[in-house]
């Protein structure tokens, strides 16, 4: 019986004890790996990611820059690539424009542009959708009229006036979209003044009179 007790006692003897300091360090390292550290360096050596005053300031600067963007300015309609003097020399042998083309000059009048202007005004103030439609309509006409200036030189000044109306309407729309209705109204008033400079009736030489 004594021999059995001796053998069991020998099996239960522990091995060499680990240094107490090493055990404590390993436990701390395991705890750090498991739970992470809120104030120590990250894996790549940098500090933990937090919101910095510098990054917040940059965001504020970008926001301020957007809110203080410059208002749209009046940009004239682009001039034709060729002048009125160059066009006759280059296209002197071309056939004269047809009646369907020249008949568009019948709309180069105060009455036609006043109709567009009335649609822009609407019943409850300026209608942006109608303003866009008026720009499209007048822009399409200008594309044709600008090619007729040397066939109808007397219409050149009226075409320039129509360009001024287009430019003012275009700027008015841009100002309304940027939140400046007062500035937009000034451009609409300028367009009205330009429309008043157009002839009341189409000229006979354009094929519009009787």
PDB file of C-alpha atoms in Angstrom:
ATOM      1  CA  UNK A   1       0.000   0.000   0.000  1.00  0.00           C
ATOM      2  CA  UNK A   2       2.899   2.314   0.783  1.00  0.00           C
ATOM      3  CA  UNK A   3       4.454   1.605  -2.609  1.00  0.00           C
ATOM      4  CA  UNK A   4       1.300   2.658  -4.458  1.00  0.00           C
ATOM      5  CA  UNK A   5       1.141   5.942  -2.561  1.00  0.00           C
ATOM      6  CA  UNK A   6       4.780   6.650  -3.394  1.00  0.00           C
ATOM      7  CA  UNK A   7       4.228   6.136  -7.180  1.00  0.00           C
ATOM      8  CA  UNK A   8       1.134   8.405  -7.280  1.00  0.00           C
ATOM      9  CA  UNK A   9       2.978  11.070  -5.351  1.00  0.00           C
ATOM     10  CA  UNK A  10       5.822  10.948  -7.891  1.00  0.00           C
ATOM     11  CA  UNK A  11       3.421  11.407 -10.880  1.00  0.00           C
ATOM     12  CA  UNK A  12       1.801  14.466  -9.299  1.00  0.00           C
ATOM     13  CA  UNK A  13       5.073  16.417  -8.888  1.00  0.00           C
ATOM     14  CA  UNK A  14       4.966  19.662 -10.939  1.00  0.00           C
ATOM     15  CA  UNK A  15       7.638  20.596 -13.458  1.00  0.00           C
ATOM     16  CA  UNK A  16       9.915  23.609 -13.156  1.00  0.00           C
ATOM     17  CA  UNK A  17       7.965  26.744 -12.173  1.00  0.00           C
ATOM     18  CA  UNK A  18       7.848  29.575 -14.737  1.00  0.00           C
ATOM     19  CA  UNK A  19       9.230  32.937 -13.622  1.00  0.00           C
ATOM     20  CA  UNK A  20       6.532  35.037 -12.069  1.00  0.00           C
ATOM     21  CA  UNK A  21       7.509  38.107 -14.114  1.00  0.00           C
ATOM     22  CA  UNK A  22       7.175  36.319 -17.458  1.00  0.00           C
ATOM     23  CA  UNK A  23       3.746  34.983 -16.539  1.00  0.00           C
ATOM     24  CA  UNK A  24       2.493  38.459 -15.656  1.00  0.00           C
ATOM     25  CA  UNK A  25       3.827  39.973 -18.918  1.00  0.00           C
ATOM     26  CA  UNK A  26       2.296  37.257 -21.069  1.00  0.00           C
ATOM     27  CA  UNK A  27      -1.104  37.758 -19.376  1.00  0.00           C
ATOM     28  CA  UNK A  28      -0.956  41.479 -20.001  1.00  0.00           C
ATOM     29  CA  UNK A  29      -0.024  40.941 -23.649  1.00  0.00           C
ATOM     30  CA  UNK A  30      -2.898  38.469 -24.129  1.00  0.00           C
ATOM     31  CA  UNK A  31      -5.295  40.931 -22.556  1.00  0.00           C
ATOM     32  CA  UNK A  32      -4.082  43.728 -24.849  1.00  0.00           C
ATOM     33  CA  UNK A  33      -4.438  41.526 -27.939  1.00  0.00           C
ATOM     34  CA  UNK A  34      -7.938  40.488 -26.905  1.00  0.00           C
ATOM     35  CA  UNK A  35      -9.385  43.827 -25.826  1.00  0.00           C
ATOM     36  CA  UNK A  36      -7.245  46.300 -27.735  1.00  0.00           C
ATOM     37  CA  UNK A  37      -5.890  49.548 -26.369  1.00  0.00           C
ATOM     38  CA  UNK A  38      -7.793  52.791 -26.587  1.00  0.00           C
ATOM     39  CA  UNK A  39      -4.780  55.037 -26.123  1.00  0.00           C
ATOM     40  CA  UNK A  40      -1.746  53.143 -27.400  1.00  0.00           C
ATOM     41  CA  UNK A  41      -0.301  53.029 -30.918  1.00  0.00           C
ATOM     42  CA  UNK A  42      -1.986  50.989 -33.643  1.00  0.00           C
ATOM     43  CA  UNK A  43      -0.438  48.075 -35.496  1.00  0.00           C
ATOM     44  CA  UNK A  44       1.284  50.326 -38.046  1.00  0.00           C
ATOM     45  CA  UNK A  45       2.774  52.543 -35.357  1.00  0.00           C
ATOM     46  CA  UNK A  46       0.287  55.455 -35.655  1.00  0.00           C
ATOM     47  CA  UNK A  47      -2.067  56.680 -33.010  1.00  0.00           C
ATOM     48  CA  UNK A  48      -5.644  55.382 -32.875  1.00  0.00           C
ATOM     49  CA  UNK A  49      -7.986  57.039 -35.402  1.00  0.00           C
ATOM     50  CA  UNK A  50     -10.011  59.844 -33.853  1.00  0.00           C
ATOM     51  CA  UNK A  51     -11.674  62.966 -35.208  1.00  0.00           C
ATOM     52  CA  UNK A  52      -9.116  65.782 -35.339  1.00  0.00           C
ATOM     53  CA  UNK A  53      -9.759  69.543 -35.233  1.00  0.00           C
ATOM     54  CA  UNK A  54      -7.798  69.930 -38.500  1.00  0.00           C
ATOM     55  CA  UNK A  55     -10.048  67.571 -40.475  1.00  0.00           C
ATOM     56  CA  UNK A  56     -13.163  69.249 -39.077  1.00  0.00           C
ATOM     57  CA  UNK A  57     -11.813  72.648 -40.123  1.00  0.00           C
ATOM     58  CA  UNK A  58     -11.198  71.408 -43.681  1.00  0.00           C
ATOM     59  CA  UNK A  59     -14.787  70.161 -43.939  1.00  0.00           C
ATOM     60  CA  UNK A  60     -16.038  73.532 -42.713  1.00  0.00           C
ATOM     61  CA  UNK A  61     -13.881  75.351 -45.279  1.00  0.00           C
ATOM     62  CA  UNK A  62     -15.253  73.210 -48.118  1.00  0.00           C
ATOM     63  CA  UNK A  63     -18.827  73.839 -46.972  1.00  0.00           C
ATOM     64  CA  UNK A  64     -18.209  77.573 -46.734  1.00  0.00           C
ATOM     65  CA  UNK A  65     -16.692  77.599 -50.218  1.00  0.00           C
ATOM     66  CA  UNK A  66     -19.800  76.007 -51.711  1.00  0.00           C
ATOM     67  CA  UNK A  67     -22.176  78.396 -50.009  1.00  0.00           C
ATOM     68  CA  UNK A  68     -20.185  81.467 -51.111  1.00  0.00           C
ATOM     69  CA  UNK A  69     -19.939  80.478 -54.772  1.00  0.00           C
ATOM     70  CA  UNK A  70     -19.942  83.361 -57.219  1.00  0.00           C
ATOM     71  CA  UNK A  71     -23.238  84.327 -58.829  1.00  0.00           C
ATOM     72  CA  UNK A  72     -23.678  83.677 -62.565  1.00  0.00           C
ATOM     73  CA  UNK A  73     -22.694  86.545 -64.843  1.00  0.00           C
ATOM     74  CA  UNK A  74     -23.953  87.635 -68.237  1.00  0.00           C
ATOM     75  CA  UNK A  75     -22.168  85.805 -71.039  1.00  0.00           C
ATOM     76  CA  UNK A  76     -22.973  86.902 -74.590  1.00  0.00           C
ATOM     77  CA  UNK A  77     -24.063  84.353 -77.154  1.00  0.00           C
ATOM     78  CA  UNK A  78     -20.950  83.085 -79.041  1.00  0.00           C
ATOM     79  CA  UNK A  79     -20.198  84.908 -82.260  1.00  0.00           C
ATOM     80  CA  UNK A  80     -20.270  83.083 -85.587  1.00  0.00           C
ATOM     81  CA  UNK A  81     -16.952  81.624 -86.772  1.00  0.00           C
ATOM     82  CA  UNK A  82     -17.142  83.749 -89.948  1.00  0.00           C
ATOM     83  CA  UNK A  83     -17.888  87.461 -90.162  1.00  0.00           C
ATOM     84  CA  UNK A  84     -20.652  88.951 -92.282  1.00  0.00           C
ATOM     85  CA  UNK A  85     -17.997  90.057 -94.780  1.00  0.00           C
ATOM     86  CA  UNK A  86     -16.352  86.627 -95.047  1.00  0.00           C
ATOM     87  CA  UNK A  87     -19.557  84.651 -95.554  1.00  0.00           C
ATOM     88  CA  UNK A  88     -20.541  86.216 -98.944  1.00  0.00           C
ATOM     89  CA  UNK A  89     -17.044  85.636-100.326  1.00  0.00           C
ATOM     90  CA  UNK A  90     -16.969  81.970 -99.328  1.00  0.00           C
ATOM     91  CA  UNK A  91     -20.568  81.114-100.173  1.00  0.00           C
ATOM     92  CA  UNK A  92     -21.173  83.577-103.029  1.00  0.00           C
ATOM     93  CA  UNK A  93     -22.130  80.751-105.416  1.00  0.00           C
ATOM     94  CA  UNK A  94     -24.574  79.134-102.987  1.00  0.00           C
ATOM     95  CA  UNK A  95     -28.262  79.120-103.788  1.00  0.00           C
ATOM     96  CA  UNK A  96     -30.276  81.726-101.924  1.00  0.00           C
ATOM     97  CA  UNK A  97     -32.079  80.424 -98.834  1.00  0.00           C
ATOM     98  CA  UNK A  98     -35.537  79.060 -99.473  1.00  0.00           C
ATOM     99  CA  UNK A  99     -38.766  80.699 -98.474  1.00  0.00           C
ATOM    100  CA  UNK A 100     -39.249  78.310 -95.559  1.00  0.00           C
ATOM    101  CA  UNK A 101     -35.961  79.513 -94.103  1.00  0.00           C
ATOM    102  CA  UNK A 102     -36.418  83.212 -94.723  1.00  0.00           C
ATOM    103  CA  UNK A 103     -39.969  83.032 -93.354  1.00  0.00           C
ATOM    104  CA  UNK A 104     -38.494  82.507 -89.899  1.00  0.00           C
ATOM    105  CA  UNK A 105     -37.562  86.201 -89.968  1.00  0.00           C
ATOM    106  CA  UNK A 106     -41.281  86.901 -89.694  1.00  0.00           C
ATOM    107  CA  UNK A 107     -40.881  86.011 -86.015  1.00  0.00           C
ATOM    108  CA  UNK A 108     -38.136  88.592 -85.523  1.00  0.00           C
ATOM    109  CA  UNK A 109     -40.668  91.048 -84.136  1.00  0.00           C
ATOM    110  CA  UNK A 110     -41.736  92.582 -80.872  1.00  0.00           C
ATOM    111  CA  UNK A 111     -45.062  90.737 -81.000  1.00  0.00           C
ATOM    112  CA  UNK A 112     -43.531  87.242 -81.259  1.00  0.00           C
ATOM    113  CA  UNK A 113     -41.094  87.715 -78.393  1.00  0.00           C
ATOM    114  CA  UNK A 114     -43.817  89.328 -76.255  1.00  0.00           C
ATOM    115  CA  UNK A 115     -45.828  86.109 -76.614  1.00  0.00           C
ATOM    116  CA  UNK A 116     -42.852  84.124 -75.267  1.00  0.00           C
ATOM    117  CA  UNK A 117     -42.427  86.691 -72.504  1.00  0.00           C
ATOM    118  CA  UNK A 118     -46.052  86.311 -71.382  1.00  0.00           C
ATOM    119  CA  UNK A 119     -45.579  82.554 -71.042  1.00  0.00           C
ATOM    120  CA  UNK A 120     -42.487  83.152 -68.914  1.00  0.00           C
ATOM    121  CA  UNK A 121     -44.406  85.415 -66.516  1.00  0.00           C
ATOM    122  CA  UNK A 122     -47.130  82.812 -65.853  1.00  0.00           C
ATOM    123  CA  UNK A 123     -50.070  83.358 -63.520  1.00  0.00           C
ATOM    124  CA  UNK A 124     -48.183  83.059 -60.238  1.00  0.00           C
ATOM    125  CA  UNK A 125     -44.888  84.710 -61.102  1.00  0.00           C
ATOM    126  CA  UNK A 126     -41.973  83.547 -63.230  1.00  0.00           C
ATOM    127  CA  UNK A 127     -42.333  79.971 -64.465  1.00  0.00           C
ATOM    128  CA  UNK A 128     -38.872  78.385 -64.790  1.00  0.00           C
ATOM    129  CA  UNK A 129     -40.123  75.628 -67.090  1.00  0.00           C
ATOM    130  CA  UNK A 130     -41.615  78.149 -69.514  1.00  0.00           C
ATOM    131  CA  UNK A 131     -38.449  80.224 -69.292  1.00  0.00           C
ATOM    132  CA  UNK A 132     -36.448  77.198 -70.422  1.00  0.00           C
ATOM    133  CA  UNK A 133     -38.886  76.606 -73.291  1.00  0.00           C
ATOM    134  CA  UNK A 134     -38.614  80.254 -74.344  1.00  0.00           C
ATOM    135  CA  UNK A 135     -34.827  79.940 -74.395  1.00  0.00           C
ATOM    136  CA  UNK A 136     -35.011  76.822 -76.559  1.00  0.00           C
ATOM    137  CA  UNK A 137     -37.456  78.452 -78.958  1.00  0.00           C
ATOM    138  CA  UNK A 138     -35.483  81.681 -79.332  1.00  0.00           C
ATOM    139  CA  UNK A 139     -32.187  79.802 -79.514  1.00  0.00           C
ATOM    140  CA  UNK A 140     -33.428  77.682 -82.415  1.00  0.00           C
ATOM    141  CA  UNK A 141     -34.553  80.820 -84.257  1.00  0.00           C
ATOM    142  CA  UNK A 142     -31.210  82.538 -83.659  1.00  0.00           C
ATOM    143  CA  UNK A 143     -29.382  79.555 -85.145  1.00  0.00           C
ATOM    144  CA  UNK A 144     -31.285  80.211 -88.398  1.00  0.00           C
ATOM    145  CA  UNK A 145     -31.243  84.023 -88.276  1.00  0.00           C
ATOM    146  CA  UNK A 146     -27.495  84.228 -87.775  1.00  0.00           C
ATOM    147  CA  UNK A 147     -27.030  82.480 -91.134  1.00  0.00           C
ATOM    148  CA  UNK A 148     -29.291  84.981 -92.909  1.00  0.00           C
ATOM    149  CA  UNK A 149     -27.598  88.232 -91.953  1.00  0.00           C
ATOM    150  CA  UNK A 150     -25.776  88.645 -95.262  1.00  0.00           C
ATOM    151  CA  UNK A 151     -28.883  87.799 -97.301  1.00  0.00           C
ATOM    152  CA  UNK A 152     -30.895  90.321 -95.248  1.00  0.00           C
ATOM    153  CA  UNK A 153     -28.394  92.912 -93.969  1.00  0.00           C
ATOM    154  CA  UNK A 154     -31.180  95.189 -92.743  1.00  0.00           C
ATOM    155  CA  UNK A 155     -32.158  92.507 -90.225  1.00  0.00           C
ATOM    156  CA  UNK A 156     -28.685  92.400 -88.631  1.00  0.00           C
ATOM    157  CA  UNK A 157     -29.473  94.949 -85.897  1.00  0.00           C
ATOM    158  CA  UNK A 158     -32.724  93.196 -84.984  1.00  0.00           C
ATOM    159  CA  UNK A 159     -30.888  89.869 -84.789  1.00  0.00           C
ATOM    160  CA  UNK A 160     -28.355  91.450 -82.418  1.00  0.00           C
ATOM    161  CA  UNK A 161     -31.275  92.659 -80.286  1.00  0.00           C
ATOM    162  CA  UNK A 162     -32.705  89.128 -80.214  1.00  0.00           C
ATOM    163  CA  UNK A 163     -29.299  87.938 -79.016  1.00  0.00           C
ATOM    164  CA  UNK A 164     -29.495  90.415 -76.133  1.00  0.00           C
ATOM    165  CA  UNK A 165     -32.938  89.071 -75.177  1.00  0.00           C
ATOM    166  CA  UNK A 166     -31.634  85.504 -75.228  1.00  0.00           C
ATOM    167  CA  UNK A 167     -28.601  86.407 -73.091  1.00  0.00           C
ATOM    168  CA  UNK A 168     -30.771  88.159 -70.468  1.00  0.00           C
ATOM    169  CA  UNK A 169     -33.241  85.265 -70.275  1.00  0.00           C
ATOM    170  CA  UNK A 170     -30.404  82.778 -69.999  1.00  0.00           C
ATOM    171  CA  UNK A 171     -28.815  84.687 -67.122  1.00  0.00           C
ATOM    172  CA  UNK A 172     -32.194  85.156 -65.427  1.00  0.00           C
ATOM    173  CA  UNK A 173     -32.705  81.392 -65.350  1.00  0.00           C
ATOM    174  CA  UNK A 174     -29.206  80.819 -63.942  1.00  0.00           C
ATOM    175  CA  UNK A 175     -29.777  83.412 -61.213  1.00  0.00           C
ATOM    176  CA  UNK A 176     -33.114  81.882 -60.226  1.00  0.00           C
ATOM    177  CA  UNK A 177     -31.510  78.445 -59.996  1.00  0.00           C
ATOM    178  CA  UNK A 178     -28.736  79.872 -57.793  1.00  0.00           C
ATOM    179  CA  UNK A 179     -31.229  81.489 -55.412  1.00  0.00           C
ATOM    180  CA  UNK A 180     -31.152  85.110 -56.588  1.00  0.00           C
ATOM    181  CA  UNK A 181     -34.707  85.974 -57.752  1.00  0.00           C
ATOM    182  CA  UNK A 182     -34.082  89.721 -57.446  1.00  0.00           C
ATOM    183  CA  UNK A 183     -31.118  89.555 -59.806  1.00  0.00           C
ATOM    184  CA  UNK A 184     -33.136  87.347 -62.151  1.00  0.00           C
ATOM    185  CA  UNK A 185     -35.926  89.927 -62.277  1.00  0.00           C
ATOM    186  CA  UNK A 186     -33.429  92.614 -63.288  1.00  0.00           C
ATOM    187  CA  UNK A 187     -32.408  90.464 -66.261  1.00  0.00           C
ATOM    188  CA  UNK A 188     -36.028  89.846 -67.213  1.00  0.00           C
ATOM    189  CA  UNK A 189     -36.606  93.611 -67.156  1.00  0.00           C
ATOM    190  CA  UNK A 190     -33.549  94.100 -69.373  1.00  0.00           C
ATOM    191  CA  UNK A 191     -34.972  91.549 -71.810  1.00  0.00           C
ATOM    192  CA  UNK A 192     -38.285  93.434 -71.871  1.00  0.00           C
ATOM    193  CA  UNK A 193     -36.460  96.662 -72.725  1.00  0.00           C
ATOM    194  CA  UNK A 194     -34.643  94.890 -75.569  1.00  0.00           C
ATOM    195  CA  UNK A 195     -37.908  93.448 -76.917  1.00  0.00           C
ATOM    196  CA  UNK A 196     -39.315  96.988 -77.097  1.00  0.00           C
ATOM    197  CA  UNK A 197     -36.535  97.865 -79.581  1.00  0.00           C
ATOM    198  CA  UNK A 198     -37.743  95.276 -82.099  1.00  0.00           C
ATOM    199  CA  UNK A 199     -40.086  96.255 -84.948  1.00  0.00           C
ATOM    200  CA  UNK A 200     -43.776  95.866 -84.276  1.00  0.00           C
ATOM    201  CA  UNK A 201     -44.459  94.232 -87.656  1.00  0.00           C
ATOM    202  CA  UNK A 202     -42.377  92.111 -90.036  1.00  0.00           C
ATOM    203  CA  UNK A 203     -40.677  93.943 -92.863  1.00  0.00           C
ATOM    204  CA  UNK A 204     -42.088  93.521 -96.371  1.00  0.00           C
ATOM    205  CA  UNK A 205     -38.673  92.671 -97.829  1.00  0.00           C
ATOM    206  CA  UNK A 206     -38.488  89.578 -95.661  1.00  0.00           C
ATOM    207  CA  UNK A 207     -41.534  88.166 -97.369  1.00  0.00           C
ATOM    208  CA  UNK A 208     -43.775  88.656 -94.366  1.00  0.00           C
ATOM    209  CA  UNK A 209     -45.752  91.723 -95.437  1.00  0.00           C
ATOM    210  CA  UNK A 210     -48.559  92.132 -97.939  1.00  0.00           C
TER     211      UNK A 210
END
